[in-house]
Amino acid sequence: MELWYTEKQTEEFGITAKIKETLVREQTDFQDLAIIDTLEWGRMLVLDGMVMTTVRDEFVYHEMVAHPALFTHPNPKHVLVVGGGDGGVIREVLKHPQVEKAVLVEIDGKVIEYSKKYLPEIAGELDNPRVQVIVNDGYMHIHDHKNTYDVIMVDSTEPVGPAVELFSRGFYQGIYEALKEDGIFVAQTDNPWFKADLIRTVNRDVREIFPIVRVYGANIPTYPSGLWTFTMGSKSYDPLQVDEANIPEIETKYYTPRLHKAAFALPKFVEDLIK
């Protein structure tokens, strides 16, 4: 008998993958958590029925959360990652030698626990001495740490359950206050095919707070529609003014110095969303 996992990405559309094995399934204090081993994408982290990451394509998302902002800021010493308990963004952050301390604030400790056990390729740097892992509410951490971070990255689920507040204007205002005077933040902002209103709203809210706002994209095949967006808010530095000749080559599979500016070239229908 064949077993298949299906994520309903809308009421009328979904993706499906053939399952080799279910490694863990648990209702945590915050969400339904599963890690399944699929034949096409390898081990897959699923939260509340939504694919968060897979061993095969995780590098796209994690590299594109981390590197555009860290190569835009000239001296990112202190970095905060909100969410991201799988550890993938932290792994990418640590590729930047200027980063002295990377703080991970994840609300659900079970995501960290099971990622370390079943997704070591992704979570392998969570015990690095440059990393501080805090199991707590990222919204409250932001509120309690004014003028602290050079770069803040929001690696959240889609805006359901505990992640809803991470897409609010109040949260973005809190991020602005938690950043130093030349700080940068970046957040995943879902896909333009099914969540156009979300992208439009986030862009409007961030523009009311940050003087420089840029949206960029990447192709992530196991995320809804495959086309994913990220929104960057900056107090001082424009990612489009970065000289790619000054971006060092680091070990990546998706991000490159040539891609840095190219990622900000959006399809026309996405440009129209954020006018």
Tab-separated table of C-alpha atoms in Angstrom:
chain	number	residue	atom	x	y	z
A	1	MET	CA	0.000	0.000	0.000
A	2	GLU	CA	1.323	3.435	-0.946
A	3	LEU	CA	1.195	6.316	1.553
A	4	TRP	CA	1.086	9.922	0.380
A	5	TYR	CA	1.239	13.228	2.217
A	6	THR	CA	-0.806	16.098	0.780
A	7	GLU	CA	-0.641	19.749	1.730
A	8	LYS	CA	-3.754	21.665	0.744
A	9	GLN	CA	-2.268	25.010	-0.209
A	10	THR	CA	-5.687	26.452	-0.985
A	11	GLU	CA	-9.157	24.928	-0.829
A	12	GLU	CA	-8.754	23.926	-4.480
A	13	PHE	CA	-5.028	23.182	-4.845
A	14	GLY	CA	-2.305	21.207	-3.098
A	15	ILE	CA	0.926	19.279	-3.481
A	16	THR	CA	1.540	15.654	-2.645
A	17	ALA	CA	4.573	13.479	-1.917
A	18	LYS	CA	5.000	9.757	-1.490
A	19	ILE	CA	6.010	8.854	2.059
A	20	LYS	CA	8.674	6.338	2.994
A	21	GLU	CA	8.273	6.689	6.758
A	22	THR	CA	6.759	8.896	9.444
A	23	LEU	CA	9.557	9.700	11.897
A	24	VAL	CA	7.632	11.721	14.458
A	25	ARG	CA	4.128	13.091	14.914
A	26	GLU	CA	3.207	15.138	17.979
A	27	GLN	CA	0.756	17.789	19.071
A	28	THR	CA	3.016	20.250	20.873
A	29	ASP	CA	1.835	23.088	23.096
A	30	PHE	CA	1.659	25.280	19.990
A	31	GLN	CA	1.085	23.243	16.842
A	32	ASP	CA	0.828	19.872	15.140
A	33	LEU	CA	4.395	18.763	14.350
A	34	ALA	CA	5.481	15.972	12.023
A	35	ILE	CA	8.705	14.908	10.393
A	36	ILE	CA	8.216	12.531	7.495
A	37	ASP	CA	10.667	10.901	5.123
A	38	THR	CA	9.561	11.330	1.506
A	39	LEU	CA	10.938	9.637	-1.586
A	40	GLU	CA	11.212	12.853	-3.639
A	41	TRP	CA	12.283	15.494	-1.089
A	42	GLY	CA	13.868	13.504	1.719
A	43	ARG	CA	13.004	14.278	5.328
A	44	MET	CA	10.363	16.974	5.627
A	45	LEU	CA	9.303	19.124	8.588
A	46	VAL	CA	5.554	19.771	8.619
A	47	LEU	CA	3.815	22.159	11.047
A	48	ASP	CA	0.025	22.380	11.172
A	49	GLY	CA	-0.155	20.582	7.849
A	50	MET	CA	2.237	22.969	6.078
A	51	VAL	CA	5.673	22.063	4.708
A	52	MET	CA	8.299	24.103	6.544
A	53	THR	CA	11.444	22.634	5.045
A	54	THR	CA	12.831	19.579	3.298
A	55	VAL	CA	16.351	18.210	3.191
A	56	ARG	CA	16.480	18.519	-0.591
A	57	ASP	CA	15.462	22.155	-1.148
A	58	GLU	CA	15.983	23.803	2.269
A	59	PHE	CA	19.113	25.628	1.151
A	60	VAL	CA	17.163	28.030	-1.048
A	61	TYR	CA	15.025	29.464	1.718
A	62	HIS	CA	17.701	29.549	4.402
A	63	GLU	CA	20.324	31.161	2.184
A	64	MET	CA	17.914	33.777	0.907
A	65	VAL	CA	16.738	34.758	4.378
A	66	ALA	CA	20.300	35.217	5.606
A	67	HIS	CA	22.700	36.393	2.922
A	68	PRO	CA	21.024	39.363	1.192
A	69	ALA	CA	20.711	41.223	4.491
A	70	LEU	CA	24.090	40.184	5.889
A	71	PHE	CA	25.899	41.259	2.730
A	72	THR	CA	23.985	44.546	2.701
A	73	HIS	CA	24.942	45.490	6.271
A	74	PRO	CA	28.660	46.431	6.414
A	75	ASN	CA	29.306	45.058	9.909
A	76	PRO	CA	26.619	42.692	11.223
A	77	LYS	CA	27.955	41.672	14.631
A	78	HIS	CA	24.747	40.844	16.477
A	79	VAL	CA	21.991	38.953	14.668
A	80	LEU	CA	18.568	37.794	15.850
A	81	VAL	CA	16.552	35.021	14.214
A	82	VAL	CA	12.893	34.891	15.279
A	83	GLY	CA	11.452	31.440	14.679
A	84	GLY	CA	13.596	29.143	12.588
A	85	GLY	CA	13.871	26.395	15.179
A	86	ASP	CA	15.083	23.985	12.493
A	87	GLY	CA	18.382	25.903	12.564
A	88	GLY	CA	18.822	26.471	8.840
A	89	VAL	CA	19.010	30.256	8.959
A	90	ILE	CA	21.416	30.103	11.912
A	91	ARG	CA	23.666	27.789	9.891
A	92	GLU	CA	23.808	30.343	7.087
A	93	VAL	CA	24.317	33.310	9.461
A	94	LEU	CA	27.408	31.646	10.903
A	95	LYS	CA	29.053	31.639	7.469
A	96	HIS	CA	29.647	35.371	8.061
A	97	PRO	CA	32.770	35.811	10.202
A	98	GLN	CA	31.746	39.327	11.324
A	99	VAL	CA	28.827	37.839	13.262
A	100	GLU	CA	29.944	37.605	16.864
A	101	LYS	CA	26.632	36.411	18.290
A	102	ALA	CA	23.535	34.901	16.706
A	103	VAL	CA	20.443	34.634	18.903
A	104	LEU	CA	17.650	32.203	17.992
A	105	VAL	CA	14.272	32.773	19.654
A	106	GLU	CA	11.860	29.922	18.900
A	107	ILE	CA	8.517	29.624	20.680
A	108	ASP	CA	8.242	25.842	20.287
A	109	GLY	CA	11.123	23.913	21.835
A	110	LYS	CA	9.929	20.692	20.218
A	111	VAL	CA	10.847	22.078	16.786
A	112	ILE	CA	14.426	22.505	17.989
A	113	GLU	CA	14.512	19.106	19.699
A	114	TYR	CA	13.229	17.101	16.745
A	115	SER	CA	15.203	19.083	14.156
A	116	LYS	CA	18.426	18.251	15.980
A	117	LYS	CA	17.452	14.580	16.028
A	118	TYR	CA	16.035	14.109	12.537
A	119	LEU	CA	17.387	17.060	10.492
A	120	PRO	CA	21.071	17.296	11.498
A	121	GLU	CA	22.070	18.701	8.091
A	122	ILE	CA	19.908	21.735	8.875
A	123	ALA	CA	20.166	22.005	12.665
A	124	GLY	CA	23.837	21.130	13.008
A	125	GLU	CA	25.019	24.589	14.116
A	126	LEU	CA	22.519	25.191	16.913
A	127	ASP	CA	25.129	24.150	19.503
A	128	ASN	CA	27.806	26.436	18.049
A	129	PRO	CA	29.349	28.656	20.765
A	130	ARG	CA	28.440	31.790	18.759
A	131	VAL	CA	24.750	30.845	19.034
A	132	GLN	CA	22.352	31.507	21.894
A	133	VAL	CA	19.128	29.504	21.710
A	134	ILE	CA	16.130	30.875	23.620
A	135	VAL	CA	12.795	29.051	23.791
A	136	ASN	CA	10.392	31.952	24.148
A	137	ASP	CA	7.968	34.252	22.348
A	138	GLY	CA	9.836	36.197	19.663
A	139	TYR	CA	7.337	39.041	19.840
A	140	MET	CA	8.132	39.610	23.510
A	141	HIS	CA	11.879	39.220	22.966
A	142	ILE	CA	11.760	42.010	20.404
A	143	HIS	CA	9.813	44.207	22.816
A	144	ASP	CA	12.373	43.648	25.596
A	145	HIS	CA	15.540	44.306	23.540
A	146	LYS	CA	15.653	47.883	22.271
A	147	ASN	CA	18.619	49.054	20.170
A	148	THR	CA	20.279	45.635	20.396
A	149	TYR	CA	20.670	43.998	16.989
A	150	ASP	CA	22.361	44.844	13.703
A	151	VAL	CA	20.185	42.439	11.715
A	152	ILE	CA	16.885	40.756	12.614
A	153	MET	CA	15.517	37.867	10.535
A	154	VAL	CA	11.957	36.625	10.883
A	155	ASP	CA	11.800	32.953	9.908
A	156	SER	CA	8.150	32.298	10.680
A	157	THR	CA	5.508	29.899	9.509
A	158	GLU	CA	2.634	31.246	7.444
A	159	PRO	CA	0.366	33.661	9.379
A	160	VAL	CA	-1.630	31.078	11.293
A	161	GLY	CA	-1.530	29.975	14.930
A	162	PRO	CA	1.369	31.383	16.973
A	163	ALA	CA	2.825	33.165	13.922
A	164	VAL	CA	-0.090	35.533	13.322
A	165	GLU	CA	1.414	38.343	15.398
A	166	LEU	CA	4.679	38.084	13.461
A	167	PHE	CA	2.919	39.676	10.480
A	168	SER	CA	1.494	42.653	12.380
A	169	ARG	CA	2.448	46.304	12.079
A	170	GLY	CA	3.156	46.395	15.807
A	171	PHE	CA	5.726	43.643	15.394
A	172	TYR	CA	7.495	45.535	12.617
A	173	GLN	CA	7.541	48.654	14.776
A	174	GLY	CA	9.056	46.591	17.578
A	175	ILE	CA	11.708	45.294	15.197
A	176	TYR	CA	12.585	48.854	14.205
A	177	GLU	CA	13.121	49.732	17.856
A	178	ALA	CA	15.137	46.562	18.555
A	179	LEU	CA	17.526	47.365	15.717
A	180	LYS	CA	20.514	49.644	16.105
A	181	GLU	CA	20.494	52.970	14.273
A	182	ASP	CA	21.699	51.396	11.001
A	183	GLY	CA	19.937	48.052	11.373
A	184	ILE	CA	18.262	45.823	8.783
A	185	PHE	CA	15.454	43.321	9.067
A	186	VAL	CA	14.159	40.686	6.690
A	187	ALA	CA	11.072	38.485	6.828
A	188	GLN	CA	9.605	35.781	4.664
A	189	THR	CA	6.387	37.167	3.197
A	190	ASP	CA	4.766	34.192	1.477
A	191	ASN	CA	3.823	33.845	-2.190
A	192	PRO	CA	2.170	36.263	-4.637
A	193	TRP	CA	-0.118	33.704	-6.276
A	194	PHE	CA	-2.197	32.834	-3.211
A	195	LYS	CA	-1.263	35.533	-0.660
A	196	ALA	CA	-1.242	38.746	-2.689
A	197	ASP	CA	-3.154	40.654	-0.027
A	198	LEU	CA	-0.646	39.624	2.633
A	199	ILE	CA	2.314	40.862	0.576
A	200	ARG	CA	0.517	44.120	-0.161
A	201	THR	CA	-0.335	44.691	3.508
A	202	VAL	CA	3.121	43.826	4.825
A	203	ASN	CA	4.768	46.088	2.268
A	204	ARG	CA	2.507	48.975	3.230
A	205	ASP	CA	3.120	48.492	6.957
A	206	VAL	CA	6.894	48.194	6.613
A	207	ARG	CA	7.053	51.272	4.368
A	208	GLU	CA	5.358	53.300	7.089
A	209	ILE	CA	8.214	52.400	9.451
A	210	PHE	CA	11.443	51.897	7.460
A	211	PRO	CA	12.933	54.428	5.016
A	212	ILE	CA	14.262	51.709	2.690
A	213	VAL	CA	12.056	48.741	1.784
A	214	ARG	CA	12.830	46.107	-0.844
A	215	VAL	CA	11.046	42.914	-1.858
A	216	TYR	CA	12.890	40.016	-3.448
A	217	GLY	CA	12.082	36.492	-4.509
A	218	ALA	CA	13.322	32.932	-4.838
A	219	ASN	CA	12.147	29.613	-6.243
A	220	ILE	CA	11.294	27.074	-3.532
A	221	PRO	CA	9.524	24.089	-5.100
A	222	THR	CA	7.895	22.656	-1.958
A	223	TYR	CA	6.368	25.997	-0.892
A	224	PRO	CA	2.958	27.088	-2.201
A	225	SER	CA	3.257	28.029	-5.898
A	226	GLY	CA	7.064	27.728	-5.826
A	227	LEU	CA	7.561	31.509	-6.040
A	228	TRP	CA	8.393	32.949	-2.624
A	229	THR	CA	8.930	36.511	-1.472
A	230	PHE	CA	10.976	38.173	1.237
A	231	THR	CA	10.674	41.739	2.488
A	232	MET	CA	13.673	43.722	3.711
A	233	GLY	CA	13.405	46.897	5.773
A	234	SER	CA	16.537	48.965	6.332
A	235	LYS	CA	17.321	52.090	8.315
A	236	SER	CA	20.411	53.043	6.288
A	237	TYR	CA	21.635	50.566	3.681
A	238	ASP	CA	20.054	49.747	0.331
A	239	PRO	CA	20.672	46.187	-0.924
A	240	LEU	CA	20.547	47.519	-4.484
A	241	GLN	CA	23.567	49.734	-3.803
A	242	VAL	CA	25.799	46.825	-2.801
A	243	ASP	CA	28.762	46.304	-5.123
A	244	GLU	CA	28.665	42.632	-6.024
A	245	ALA	CA	32.415	42.722	-6.649
A	246	ASN	CA	32.857	43.219	-2.902
A	247	ILE	CA	30.689	40.232	-1.936
A	248	PRO	CA	32.969	37.313	-1.093
A	249	GLU	CA	32.189	33.872	-2.412
A	250	ILE	CA	30.949	31.666	0.408
A	251	GLU	CA	29.758	28.071	0.429
A	252	THR	CA	26.226	28.204	-0.950
A	253	LYS	CA	23.982	26.304	-3.343
A	254	TYR	CA	21.599	29.085	-4.396
A	255	TYR	CA	22.774	32.554	-3.396
A	256	THR	CA	25.664	34.099	-5.340
A	257	PRO	CA	27.069	37.631	-5.595
A	258	ARG	CA	25.518	37.857	-9.083
A	259	LEU	CA	22.132	36.842	-7.680
A	260	HIS	CA	22.203	39.470	-4.920
A	261	LYS	CA	20.686	42.266	-7.032
A	262	ALA	CA	18.992	39.947	-9.513
A	263	ALA	CA	16.718	38.562	-6.783
A	264	PHE	CA	15.166	42.031	-6.418
A	265	ALA	CA	14.058	42.056	-10.070
A	266	LEU	CA	10.428	41.016	-9.664
A	267	PRO	CA	7.840	39.816	-12.171
A	268	LYS	CA	5.496	42.597	-13.270
A	269	PHE	CA	2.470	41.208	-11.391
A	270	VAL	CA	4.496	41.164	-8.165
A	271	GLU	CA	5.783	44.698	-8.760
A	272	ASP	CA	2.173	45.806	-9.141
A	273	LEU	CA	1.314	44.380	-5.725
A	274	ILE	CA	3.768	46.654	-3.923
A	275	LYS	CA	3.341	49.923	-5.805
